[in-house]
XYZ file of C-alpha atoms in Angstrom:
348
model
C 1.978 -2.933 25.717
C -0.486 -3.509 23.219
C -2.182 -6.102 24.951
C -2.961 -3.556 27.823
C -3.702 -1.615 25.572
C -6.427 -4.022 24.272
C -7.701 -4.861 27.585
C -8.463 -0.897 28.146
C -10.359 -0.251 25.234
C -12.107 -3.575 25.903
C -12.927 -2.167 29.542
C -13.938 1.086 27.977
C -16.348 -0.210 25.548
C -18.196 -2.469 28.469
C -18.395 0.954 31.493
C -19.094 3.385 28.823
C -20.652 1.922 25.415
C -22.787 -0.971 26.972
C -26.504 -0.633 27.725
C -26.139 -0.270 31.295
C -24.183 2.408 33.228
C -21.788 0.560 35.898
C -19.944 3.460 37.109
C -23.732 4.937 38.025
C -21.751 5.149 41.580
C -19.483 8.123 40.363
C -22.654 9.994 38.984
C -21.851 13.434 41.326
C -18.555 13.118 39.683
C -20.340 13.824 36.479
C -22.672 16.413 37.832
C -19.738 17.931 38.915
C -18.050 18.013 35.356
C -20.942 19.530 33.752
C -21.315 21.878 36.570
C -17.726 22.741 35.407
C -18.019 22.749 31.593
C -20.998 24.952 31.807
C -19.461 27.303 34.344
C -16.667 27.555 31.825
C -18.684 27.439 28.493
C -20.824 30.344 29.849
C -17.139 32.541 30.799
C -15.742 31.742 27.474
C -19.290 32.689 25.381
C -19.549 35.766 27.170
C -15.179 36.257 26.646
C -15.540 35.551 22.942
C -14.118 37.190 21.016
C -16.135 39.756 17.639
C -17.121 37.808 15.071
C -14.695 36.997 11.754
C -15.065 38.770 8.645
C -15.097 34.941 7.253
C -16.908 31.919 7.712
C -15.859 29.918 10.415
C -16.578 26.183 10.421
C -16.305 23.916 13.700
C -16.282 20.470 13.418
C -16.098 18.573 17.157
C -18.057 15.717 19.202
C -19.894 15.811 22.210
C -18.079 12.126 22.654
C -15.251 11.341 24.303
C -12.411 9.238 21.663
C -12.297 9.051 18.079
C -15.421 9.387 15.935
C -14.193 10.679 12.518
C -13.420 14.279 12.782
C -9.898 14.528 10.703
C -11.501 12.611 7.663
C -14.346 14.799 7.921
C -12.556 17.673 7.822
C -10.491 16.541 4.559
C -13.699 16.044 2.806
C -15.057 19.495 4.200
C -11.621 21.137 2.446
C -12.307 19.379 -0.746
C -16.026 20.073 -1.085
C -15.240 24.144 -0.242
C -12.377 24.111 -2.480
C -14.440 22.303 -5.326
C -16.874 25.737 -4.758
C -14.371 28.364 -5.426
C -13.553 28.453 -1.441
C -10.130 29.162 0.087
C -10.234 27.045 3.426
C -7.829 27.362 5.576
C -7.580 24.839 8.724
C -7.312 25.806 12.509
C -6.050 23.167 15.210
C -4.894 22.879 18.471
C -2.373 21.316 17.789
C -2.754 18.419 20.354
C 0.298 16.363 21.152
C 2.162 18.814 19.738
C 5.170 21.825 21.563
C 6.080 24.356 18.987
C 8.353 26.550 20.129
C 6.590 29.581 18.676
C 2.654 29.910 17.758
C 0.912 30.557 15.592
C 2.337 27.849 13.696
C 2.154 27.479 9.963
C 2.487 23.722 9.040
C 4.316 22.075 6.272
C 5.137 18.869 4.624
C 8.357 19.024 6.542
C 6.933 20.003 10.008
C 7.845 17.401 12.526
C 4.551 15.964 14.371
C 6.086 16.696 17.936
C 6.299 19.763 17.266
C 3.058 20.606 15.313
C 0.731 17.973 16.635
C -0.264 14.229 14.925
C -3.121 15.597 13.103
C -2.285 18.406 11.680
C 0.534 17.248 9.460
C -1.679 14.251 8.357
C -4.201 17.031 6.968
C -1.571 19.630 5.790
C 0.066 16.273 3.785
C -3.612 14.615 2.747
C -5.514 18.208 1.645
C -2.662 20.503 0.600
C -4.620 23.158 2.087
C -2.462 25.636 4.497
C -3.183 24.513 8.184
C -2.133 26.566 11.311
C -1.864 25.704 14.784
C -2.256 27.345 17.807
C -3.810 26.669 21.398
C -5.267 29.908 21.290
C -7.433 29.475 18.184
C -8.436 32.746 17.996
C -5.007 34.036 17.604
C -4.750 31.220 14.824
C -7.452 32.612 12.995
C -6.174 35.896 13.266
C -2.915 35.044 11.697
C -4.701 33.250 8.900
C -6.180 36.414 7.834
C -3.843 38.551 8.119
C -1.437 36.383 5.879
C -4.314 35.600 3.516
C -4.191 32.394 3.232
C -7.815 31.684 2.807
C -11.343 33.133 2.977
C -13.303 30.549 5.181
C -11.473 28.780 8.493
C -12.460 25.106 9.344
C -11.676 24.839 12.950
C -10.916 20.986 13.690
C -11.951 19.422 16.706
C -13.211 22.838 18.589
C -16.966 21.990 19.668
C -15.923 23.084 23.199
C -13.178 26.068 22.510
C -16.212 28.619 22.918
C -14.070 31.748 22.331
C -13.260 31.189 19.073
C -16.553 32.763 16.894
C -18.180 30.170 14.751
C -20.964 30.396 11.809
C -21.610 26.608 11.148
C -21.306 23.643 14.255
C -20.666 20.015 12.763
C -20.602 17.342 15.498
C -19.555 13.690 14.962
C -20.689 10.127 15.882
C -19.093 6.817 15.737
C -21.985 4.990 13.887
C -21.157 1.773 15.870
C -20.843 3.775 19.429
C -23.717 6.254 19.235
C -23.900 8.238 22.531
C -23.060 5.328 24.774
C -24.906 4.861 27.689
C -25.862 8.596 27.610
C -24.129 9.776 30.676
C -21.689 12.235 30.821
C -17.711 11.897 32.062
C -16.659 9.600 34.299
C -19.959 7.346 34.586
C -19.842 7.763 30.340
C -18.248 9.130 26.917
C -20.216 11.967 26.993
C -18.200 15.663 27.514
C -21.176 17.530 27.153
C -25.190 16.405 27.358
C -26.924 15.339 24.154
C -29.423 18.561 24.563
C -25.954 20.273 23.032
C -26.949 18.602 19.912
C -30.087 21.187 19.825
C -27.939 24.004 19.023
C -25.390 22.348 16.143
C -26.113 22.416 12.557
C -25.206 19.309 11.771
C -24.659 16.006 13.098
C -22.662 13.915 10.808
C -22.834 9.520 11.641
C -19.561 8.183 10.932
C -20.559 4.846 9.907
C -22.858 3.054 6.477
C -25.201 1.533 8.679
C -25.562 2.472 12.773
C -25.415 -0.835 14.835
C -28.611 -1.946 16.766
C -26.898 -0.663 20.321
C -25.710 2.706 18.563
C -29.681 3.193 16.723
C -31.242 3.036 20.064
C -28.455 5.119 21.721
C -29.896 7.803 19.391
C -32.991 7.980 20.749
C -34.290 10.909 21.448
C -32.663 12.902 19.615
C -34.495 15.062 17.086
C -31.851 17.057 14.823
C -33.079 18.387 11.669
C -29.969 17.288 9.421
C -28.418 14.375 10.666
C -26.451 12.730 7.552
C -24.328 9.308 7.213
C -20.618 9.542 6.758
C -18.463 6.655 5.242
C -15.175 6.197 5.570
C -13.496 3.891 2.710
C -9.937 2.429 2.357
C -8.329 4.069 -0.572
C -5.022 3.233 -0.923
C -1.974 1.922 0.534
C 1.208 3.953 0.696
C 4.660 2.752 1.532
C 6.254 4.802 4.348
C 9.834 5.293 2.925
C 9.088 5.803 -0.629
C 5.688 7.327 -1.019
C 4.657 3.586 -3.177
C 0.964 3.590 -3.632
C -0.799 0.413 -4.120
C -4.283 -1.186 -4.255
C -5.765 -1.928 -0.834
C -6.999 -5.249 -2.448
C -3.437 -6.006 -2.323
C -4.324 -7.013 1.388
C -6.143 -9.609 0.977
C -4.580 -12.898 2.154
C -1.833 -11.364 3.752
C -0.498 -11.447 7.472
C -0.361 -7.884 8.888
C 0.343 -6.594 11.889
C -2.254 -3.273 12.216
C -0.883 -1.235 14.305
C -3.068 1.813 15.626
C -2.685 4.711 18.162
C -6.299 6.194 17.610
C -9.482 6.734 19.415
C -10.843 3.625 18.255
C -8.567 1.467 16.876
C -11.446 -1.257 16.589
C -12.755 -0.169 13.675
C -9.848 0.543 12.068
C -9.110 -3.486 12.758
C -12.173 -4.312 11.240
C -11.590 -2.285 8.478
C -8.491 -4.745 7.516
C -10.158 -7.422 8.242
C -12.989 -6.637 5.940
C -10.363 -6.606 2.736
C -8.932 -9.367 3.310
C -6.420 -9.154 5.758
C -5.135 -12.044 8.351
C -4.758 -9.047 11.254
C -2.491 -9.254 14.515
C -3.884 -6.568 16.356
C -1.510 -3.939 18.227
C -3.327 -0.978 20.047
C -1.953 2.177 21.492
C -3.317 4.862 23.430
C -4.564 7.838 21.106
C -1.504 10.305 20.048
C 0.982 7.616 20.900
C 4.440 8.688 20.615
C 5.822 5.707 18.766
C 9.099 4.113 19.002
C 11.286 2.160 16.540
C 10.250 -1.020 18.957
C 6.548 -0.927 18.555
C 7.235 -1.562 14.752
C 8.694 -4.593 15.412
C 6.894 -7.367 12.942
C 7.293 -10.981 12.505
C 9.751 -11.105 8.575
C 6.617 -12.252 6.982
C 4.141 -9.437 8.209
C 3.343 -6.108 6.188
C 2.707 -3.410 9.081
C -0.231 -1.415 8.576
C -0.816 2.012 10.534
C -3.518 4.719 9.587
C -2.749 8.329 7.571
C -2.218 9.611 11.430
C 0.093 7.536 13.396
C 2.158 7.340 9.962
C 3.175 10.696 9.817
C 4.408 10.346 13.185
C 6.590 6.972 11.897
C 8.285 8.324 8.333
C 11.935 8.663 9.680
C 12.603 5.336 11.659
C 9.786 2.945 9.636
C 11.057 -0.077 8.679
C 10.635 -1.417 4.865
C 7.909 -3.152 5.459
C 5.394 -0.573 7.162
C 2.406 1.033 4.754
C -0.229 3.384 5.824
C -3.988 2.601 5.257
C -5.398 6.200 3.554
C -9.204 6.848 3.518
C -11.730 8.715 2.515
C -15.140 10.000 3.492
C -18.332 9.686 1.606
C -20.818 12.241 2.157
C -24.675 12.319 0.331
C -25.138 14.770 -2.031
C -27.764 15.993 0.288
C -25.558 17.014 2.762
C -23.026 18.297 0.341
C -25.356 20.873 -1.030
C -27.136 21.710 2.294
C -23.314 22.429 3.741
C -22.252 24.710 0.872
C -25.580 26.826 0.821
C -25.342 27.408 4.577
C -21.923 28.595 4.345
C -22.568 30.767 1.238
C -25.262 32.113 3.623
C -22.577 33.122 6.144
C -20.919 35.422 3.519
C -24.134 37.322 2.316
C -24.090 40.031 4.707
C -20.278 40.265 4.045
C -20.556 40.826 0.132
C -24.350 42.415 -0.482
């Protein structure tokens, strides 16, 4: 399975991340989609629901895949809570079939039933995180419970009806926009002029790659900042063991990733050290006790995500790879003033 898997993301990466655009061919397929995203961005703008007597903070791409989002929201928690804020975190809840919403999630809370992401964050932040396909509703319970006084909405660029003060969208640094065209002929789900109306675009990467720099082009955003993710620690699935990620280096691992790009996470092990045998899986894989299946001399390695998903069935030799995002001060204090800014009207 994993070498499928492979061979899609390779295929991917050359229709939809190369220079040229060779599914140009299906390009009134993609007028069609935005035709259908704006017909339905328009209903749910004018649907939307009255403003929250909070502020509400959306973090989301304009990208098709994986570009950074959850660690960004971690680091969004941390920097609020590090201000006297009381976040409180809002998902959809993707992969995930409660049987009742909203859904408050715990330690405890089973991934298939809350979603992948969400129990990584409730576990990594501490902070209280509810789910619920109907965001709005999410929010509403958040409030009325009190468990916080702002609401950091993860991955909801595109679920207009919820009310939002403060727009964040993400970039893989290595990715950029692609070839610029929107789904099927490319990664994008909504046209880069979207960008014009965000207050922040974050670049998930220390340095953008040469493809990814001129990807940018042409776009002229006020506060575009550089995230970094770095490997913090290692943590044993069974018995919570942390150790040093330098601990890595020299050793045979199988990495083993069901994320939006599991490339860079590769990379990632490869740049401390790490002899890796890649095995990909599609993003919110439901994993089974087989694709954990390791050579005796091999330490598995899965990110903070997939492991939550692994804890019960993981053999003795699986760790997860924890990191952490690196924001500029810049951005830090630009963030925090703008939502202070939200609450003004709300406390003057």
């Amino acid at each position: 399975m994993s070498a499928v898997q492979s061979a899609m993301s390779s295929l991917v990466e050359r229709l939809w991340y190369g220079r040229k655009r060779p599914l140009a061919f299906l390009a009134p397929l993609s007028w069609l989609y935005r035709s259908i995203a704006e017909a339905r961005r328009r209903a749910a703008w004018d649907a939307r629901d009255a403003s929250l007597p909070v502020p509400v903070i959306v973090v989301g791409n304009i990208t098709a895949g994986g570009t950074g989002k959850s660690p960004l929201t971690a680091w969004l928690v941390s920097a609020l809570a590090s201000d006297g804020w009381r976040p409180v975190i809002l998902s959809r809840g993707y992969g995930g079939d409660a049987v009742q919403y909203p859904l408050e999630v715990a330690a405890e809370t089973s991934p298939s039933e809350a979603g992948d992401e969400p129990v990584m964050l409730a576990l990594s932040t501490g902070c209280p995180v509810v789910v619920d396909p109907r965001r709005r509703r999410g929010a509403d319970y958040a409030l009325e419970k009190n468990l916080g006084d702002v609401l950091i909405c993860d991955d909801g660029l595109q679920h207009y009806k919820l009310p939002r003060d403060l727009e964040l969208s993400v970039f893989d640094g290595q990715r950029g926009i692609g070839n610029g065209a929107l789904i099927p002929v490319g990664p994008l789900r909504e046209p880069v002029s979207r960008l014009a109306s965000v207050d922040f675009v974050i670049v998930n990467g220390k340095e953008l790659s040469e493809q990814a720099m001129e990807s940018f082009v042409g776009i002229d955003h006020p506060a575009i900042f550089s995230m970094i993710l770095e490997p913090a620690t290692l943590v044993h699935l069974k018995t919570g063991e942390s150790r040093a990620v330098g601990d890595l280096r020299g050793k045979a691992v199988r990495a083993v990733a069901g994320i939006g790009n599991p490339a860079r996470f590769f990379d990632t092990l490869r740049t401390l050290g790490a002899d890796v045998t890649e095995a990909a899986f599609p993003d919110h894989h439901r994993f089974r006790t087989e694709d954990l299946n390791s050579d005796t001399d091999e330490l598995i390695v899965m990110t903070a995500k997939d492991a939550v998903k692994c804890r019960e069935f993981a053999p003795d030799n699986a760790w997860s790879l924890n990191v952490e995002a690196r924001l500029p001060g810049p951005f830090r204090d630009a963030f925090l003033a703008r939502v202070r800014q939200c609450s003004e009207p709300l406390t003057s």
